[in-house]
Short mmCIF file of C-alpha atoms in Angstrom, two decimals:
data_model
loop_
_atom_site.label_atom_id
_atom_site.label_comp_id
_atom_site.label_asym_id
_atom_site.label_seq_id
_atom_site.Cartn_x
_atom_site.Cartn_y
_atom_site.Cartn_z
CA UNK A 5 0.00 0.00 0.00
CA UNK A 6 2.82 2.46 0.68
CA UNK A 7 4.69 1.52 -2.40
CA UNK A 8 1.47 2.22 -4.72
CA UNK A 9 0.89 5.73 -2.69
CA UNK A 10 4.53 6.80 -3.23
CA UNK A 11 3.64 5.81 -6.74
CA UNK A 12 0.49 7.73 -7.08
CA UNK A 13 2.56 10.98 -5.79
CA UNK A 14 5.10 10.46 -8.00
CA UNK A 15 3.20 10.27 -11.03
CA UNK A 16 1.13 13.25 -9.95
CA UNK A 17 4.51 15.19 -9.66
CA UNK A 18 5.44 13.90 -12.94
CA UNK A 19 2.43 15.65 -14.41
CA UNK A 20 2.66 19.14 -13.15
CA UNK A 21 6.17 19.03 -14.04
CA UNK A 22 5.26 18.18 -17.09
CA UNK A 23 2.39 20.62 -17.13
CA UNK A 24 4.72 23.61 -16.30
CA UNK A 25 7.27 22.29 -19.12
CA UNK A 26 5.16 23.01 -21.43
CA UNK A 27 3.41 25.92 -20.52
CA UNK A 28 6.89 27.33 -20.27
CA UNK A 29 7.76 25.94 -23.26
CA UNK A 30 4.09 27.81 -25.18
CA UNK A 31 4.98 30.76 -23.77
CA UNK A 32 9.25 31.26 -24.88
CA UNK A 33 7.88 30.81 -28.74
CA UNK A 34 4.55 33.02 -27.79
CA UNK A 35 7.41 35.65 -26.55
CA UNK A 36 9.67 35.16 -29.27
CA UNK A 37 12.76 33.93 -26.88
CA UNK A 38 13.16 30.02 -27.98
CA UNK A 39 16.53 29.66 -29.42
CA UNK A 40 16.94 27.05 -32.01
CA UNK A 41 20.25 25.27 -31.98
CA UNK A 42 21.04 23.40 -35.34
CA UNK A 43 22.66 20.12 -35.48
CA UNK A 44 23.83 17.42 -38.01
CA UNK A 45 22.23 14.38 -37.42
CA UNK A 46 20.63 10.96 -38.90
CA UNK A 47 17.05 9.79 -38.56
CA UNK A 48 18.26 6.36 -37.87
CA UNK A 49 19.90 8.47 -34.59
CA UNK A 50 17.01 9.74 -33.83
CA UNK A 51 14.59 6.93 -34.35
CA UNK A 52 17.37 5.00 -31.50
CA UNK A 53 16.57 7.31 -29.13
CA UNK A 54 13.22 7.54 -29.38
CA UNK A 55 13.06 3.59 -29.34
CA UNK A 56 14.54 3.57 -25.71
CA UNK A 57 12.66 6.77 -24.21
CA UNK A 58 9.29 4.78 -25.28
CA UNK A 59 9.52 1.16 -25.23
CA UNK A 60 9.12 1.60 -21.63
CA UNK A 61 5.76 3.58 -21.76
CA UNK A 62 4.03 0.67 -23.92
CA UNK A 63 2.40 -1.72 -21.39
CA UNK A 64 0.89 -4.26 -23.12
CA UNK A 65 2.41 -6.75 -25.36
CA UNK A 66 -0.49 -6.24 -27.68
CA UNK A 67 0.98 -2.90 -28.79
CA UNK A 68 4.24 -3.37 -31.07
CA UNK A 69 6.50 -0.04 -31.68
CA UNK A 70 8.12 -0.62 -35.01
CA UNK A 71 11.00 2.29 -36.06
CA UNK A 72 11.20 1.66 -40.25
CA UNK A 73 14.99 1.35 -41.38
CA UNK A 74 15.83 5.38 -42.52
CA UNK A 75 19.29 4.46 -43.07
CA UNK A 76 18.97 5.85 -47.02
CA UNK A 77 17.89 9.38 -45.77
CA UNK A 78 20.40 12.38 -45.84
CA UNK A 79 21.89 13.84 -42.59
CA UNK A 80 19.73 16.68 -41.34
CA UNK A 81 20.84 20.11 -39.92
CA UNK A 82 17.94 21.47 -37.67
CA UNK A 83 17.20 21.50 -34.21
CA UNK A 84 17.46 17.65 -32.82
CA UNK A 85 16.05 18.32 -29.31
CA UNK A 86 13.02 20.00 -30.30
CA UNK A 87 12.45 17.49 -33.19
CA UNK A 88 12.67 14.94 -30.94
CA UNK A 89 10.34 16.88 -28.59
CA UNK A 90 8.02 16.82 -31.31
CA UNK A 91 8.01 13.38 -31.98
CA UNK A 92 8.23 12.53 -27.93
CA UNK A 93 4.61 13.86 -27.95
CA UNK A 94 3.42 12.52 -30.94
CA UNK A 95 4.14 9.01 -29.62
CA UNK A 96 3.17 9.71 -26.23
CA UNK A 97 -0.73 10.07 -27.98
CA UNK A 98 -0.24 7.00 -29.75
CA UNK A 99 0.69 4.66 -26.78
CA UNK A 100 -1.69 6.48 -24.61
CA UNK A 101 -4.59 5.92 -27.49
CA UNK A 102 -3.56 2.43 -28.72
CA UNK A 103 -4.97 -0.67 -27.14
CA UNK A 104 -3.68 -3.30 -29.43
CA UNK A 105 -2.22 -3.57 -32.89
CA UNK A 106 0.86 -1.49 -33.99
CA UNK A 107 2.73 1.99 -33.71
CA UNK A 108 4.61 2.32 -36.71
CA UNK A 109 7.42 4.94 -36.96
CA UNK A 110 8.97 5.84 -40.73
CA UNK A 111 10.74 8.56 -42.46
CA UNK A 112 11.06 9.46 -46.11
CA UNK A 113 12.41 12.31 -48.47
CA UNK A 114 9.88 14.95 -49.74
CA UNK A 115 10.10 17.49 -52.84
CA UNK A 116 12.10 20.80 -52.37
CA UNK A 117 14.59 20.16 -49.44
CA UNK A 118 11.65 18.68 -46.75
CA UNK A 119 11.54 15.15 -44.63
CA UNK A 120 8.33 13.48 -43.48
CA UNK A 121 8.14 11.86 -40.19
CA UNK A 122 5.08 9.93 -39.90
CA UNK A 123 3.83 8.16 -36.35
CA UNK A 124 0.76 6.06 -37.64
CA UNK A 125 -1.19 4.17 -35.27
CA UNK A 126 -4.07 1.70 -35.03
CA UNK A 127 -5.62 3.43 -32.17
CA UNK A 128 -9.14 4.85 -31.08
CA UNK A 129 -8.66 7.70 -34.05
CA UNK A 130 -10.03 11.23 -34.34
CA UNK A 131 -13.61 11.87 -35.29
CA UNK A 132 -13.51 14.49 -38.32
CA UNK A 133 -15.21 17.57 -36.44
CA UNK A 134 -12.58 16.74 -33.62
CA UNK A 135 -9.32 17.16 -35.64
CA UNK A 136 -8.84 20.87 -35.96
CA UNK A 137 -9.81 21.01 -32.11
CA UNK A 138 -7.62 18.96 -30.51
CA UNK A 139 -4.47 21.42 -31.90
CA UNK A 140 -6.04 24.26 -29.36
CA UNK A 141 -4.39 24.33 -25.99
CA UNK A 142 -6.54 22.39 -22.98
CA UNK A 143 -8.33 20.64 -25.47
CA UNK A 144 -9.27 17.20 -24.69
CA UNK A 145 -11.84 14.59 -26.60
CA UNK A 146 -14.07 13.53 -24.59
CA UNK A 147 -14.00 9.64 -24.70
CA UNK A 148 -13.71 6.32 -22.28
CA UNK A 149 -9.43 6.40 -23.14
CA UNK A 150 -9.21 10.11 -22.96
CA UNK A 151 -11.12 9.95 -19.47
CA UNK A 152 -9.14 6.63 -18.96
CA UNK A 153 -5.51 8.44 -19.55
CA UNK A 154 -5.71 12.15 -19.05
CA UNK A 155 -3.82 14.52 -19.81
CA UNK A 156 -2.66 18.10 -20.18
CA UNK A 157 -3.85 19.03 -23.55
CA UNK A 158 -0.87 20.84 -24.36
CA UNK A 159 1.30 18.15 -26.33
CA UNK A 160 0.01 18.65 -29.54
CA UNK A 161 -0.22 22.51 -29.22
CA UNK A 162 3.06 22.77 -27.92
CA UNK A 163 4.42 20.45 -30.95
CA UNK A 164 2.27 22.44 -33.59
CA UNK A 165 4.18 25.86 -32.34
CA UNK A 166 7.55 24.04 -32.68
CA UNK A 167 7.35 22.17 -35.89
CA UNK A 168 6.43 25.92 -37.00
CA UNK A 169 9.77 27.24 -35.38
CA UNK A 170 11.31 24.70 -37.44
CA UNK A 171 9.60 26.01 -40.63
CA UNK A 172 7.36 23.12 -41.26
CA UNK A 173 3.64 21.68 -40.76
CA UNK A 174 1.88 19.03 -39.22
CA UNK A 175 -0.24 16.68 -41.39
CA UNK A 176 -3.15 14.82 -39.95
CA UNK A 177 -5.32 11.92 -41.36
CA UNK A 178 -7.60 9.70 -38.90
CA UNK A 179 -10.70 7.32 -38.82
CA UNK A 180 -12.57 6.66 -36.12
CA UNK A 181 -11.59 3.06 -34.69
CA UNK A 182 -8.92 2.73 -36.88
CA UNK A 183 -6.40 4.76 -36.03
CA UNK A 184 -4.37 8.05 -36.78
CA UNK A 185 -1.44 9.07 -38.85
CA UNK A 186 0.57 12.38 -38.05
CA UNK A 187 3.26 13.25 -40.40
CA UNK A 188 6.09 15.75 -39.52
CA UNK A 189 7.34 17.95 -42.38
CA UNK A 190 10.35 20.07 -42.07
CA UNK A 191 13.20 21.20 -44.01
CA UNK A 192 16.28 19.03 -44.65
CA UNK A 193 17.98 22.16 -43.57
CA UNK A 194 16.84 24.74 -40.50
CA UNK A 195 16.09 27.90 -42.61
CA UNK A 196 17.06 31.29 -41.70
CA UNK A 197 13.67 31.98 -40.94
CA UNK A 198 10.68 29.81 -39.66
CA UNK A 199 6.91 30.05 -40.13
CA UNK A 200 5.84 32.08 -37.61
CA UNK A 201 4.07 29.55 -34.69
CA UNK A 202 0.92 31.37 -35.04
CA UNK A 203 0.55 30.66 -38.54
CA UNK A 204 -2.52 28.44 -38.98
CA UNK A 205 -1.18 26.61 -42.21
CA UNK A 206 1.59 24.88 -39.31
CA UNK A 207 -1.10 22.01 -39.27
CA UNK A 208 -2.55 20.37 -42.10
CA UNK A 209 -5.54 18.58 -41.98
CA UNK A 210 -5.21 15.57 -44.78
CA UNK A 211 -8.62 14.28 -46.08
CA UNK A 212 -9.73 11.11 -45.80
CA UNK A 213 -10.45 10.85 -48.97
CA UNK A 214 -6.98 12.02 -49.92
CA UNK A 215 -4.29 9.70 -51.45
CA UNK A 216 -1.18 9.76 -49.93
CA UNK A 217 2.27 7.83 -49.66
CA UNK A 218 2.03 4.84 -47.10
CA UNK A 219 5.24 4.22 -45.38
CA UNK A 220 7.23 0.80 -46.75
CA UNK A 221 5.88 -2.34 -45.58
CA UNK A 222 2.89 -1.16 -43.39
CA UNK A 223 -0.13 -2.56 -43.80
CA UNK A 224 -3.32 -0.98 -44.09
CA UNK A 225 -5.76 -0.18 -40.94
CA UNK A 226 -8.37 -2.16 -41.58
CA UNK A 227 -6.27 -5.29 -42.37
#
């Protein structure tokens, strides 16, 4: 009984911590005083990392986290920390959301310098009228898993304003009860300057009825 109420306090001070992280974080780019610090790096670098930081979070075995081989991609020169911040709350959503099937990871070259990052899922989805709302800050569907879970709201806010900062947009494309797919696209390159966070074209809805790329060897939702 002790060891589950030290538990229970630690996870609650896990969450405000986590709370205030990102409200600090919202308000630096809403101030104009986050510093971007460029790196060279490989997706296959940061796919390893993000492998260890999540593996843990998945708690079922009827979940697999699969990271696509991005060995053929160039080396990127952008910020790695707050990619990987990006992609830290993407997959976050997708464990939380995910009861059983697969989270599949996968990275491929775009036109004109860019790099998509997707994080598809086979999870609970997004209802259509729900997808341009849950981008607003403290916005939370309400559902038995998001009740189930909780959260801050801020994750997908907070990533929105960064993938901005690095002068890209967020993609979306979901169907109810079978799952969601949220691509990342950013320049190769960090420009000189980014797309200003409060740009609304930072997040892309993707109809459903849109064709787009599937990663390499993933198989469809509904299979």
């Amino acid at each position: 009984e002790q060891e589950h109420q030290v538990w229970l306090i630690r996870h609650s001070v896990e969450s405000v911590t986590q709370l205030v992280n990102d409200l600090l974080d919202i308000a630096k780019i809403e101030a104009g005083r986050t510093t971007l610090r460029p790196t060279e790096f490989t997706i296959t670098e940061m796919f390893a990392a993000l492998r260890g930081i999540c593996r843990p979070l998945l708690v079922t075995d009827a979940v697999a986290l699969i990271f696509e081989d991005a060995t053929r991609l160039p080396v990127l020169r952008t910020d790695d920390q707050r990619l990987a911040q990006i992609l830290r709350n993407l997959l976050s959503n997708a464990i939380k959301f995910t009861e059983r099937g697969e989270i599949r990871v996968s990275a491929s070259d775009a036109r004109n310098g860019m790099v998509r990052i997707r994080v598809c899922d086979t999870g609970i989805g997004i209802a259509p009228e729900d997808q341009e709302r849950i981008f607003g800050e403290y916005v939370q569907v309400d559902s038995p898993a998001q009740r189930r879970v909780r959260g801050t709201g801020l994750g997908l806010p907070l990533s929105r304003k960064l993938v901005a900062l690095l002068g890209g947009h967020i993609e979306l494309q979901s169907t109810v009860g079978r799952g969601s797919t949220f691509t990342v696209v950013i320049p190769r390159v960090l420009p000189d300057r980014a797309v200003s966070p409060a740009d609304d074209r930072s997040v892309r809805k993707v109809p459903s009825t849109a064709r787009t790329e599937a990663p390499r060897d993933v198989r469809p939702l509904s299979a």
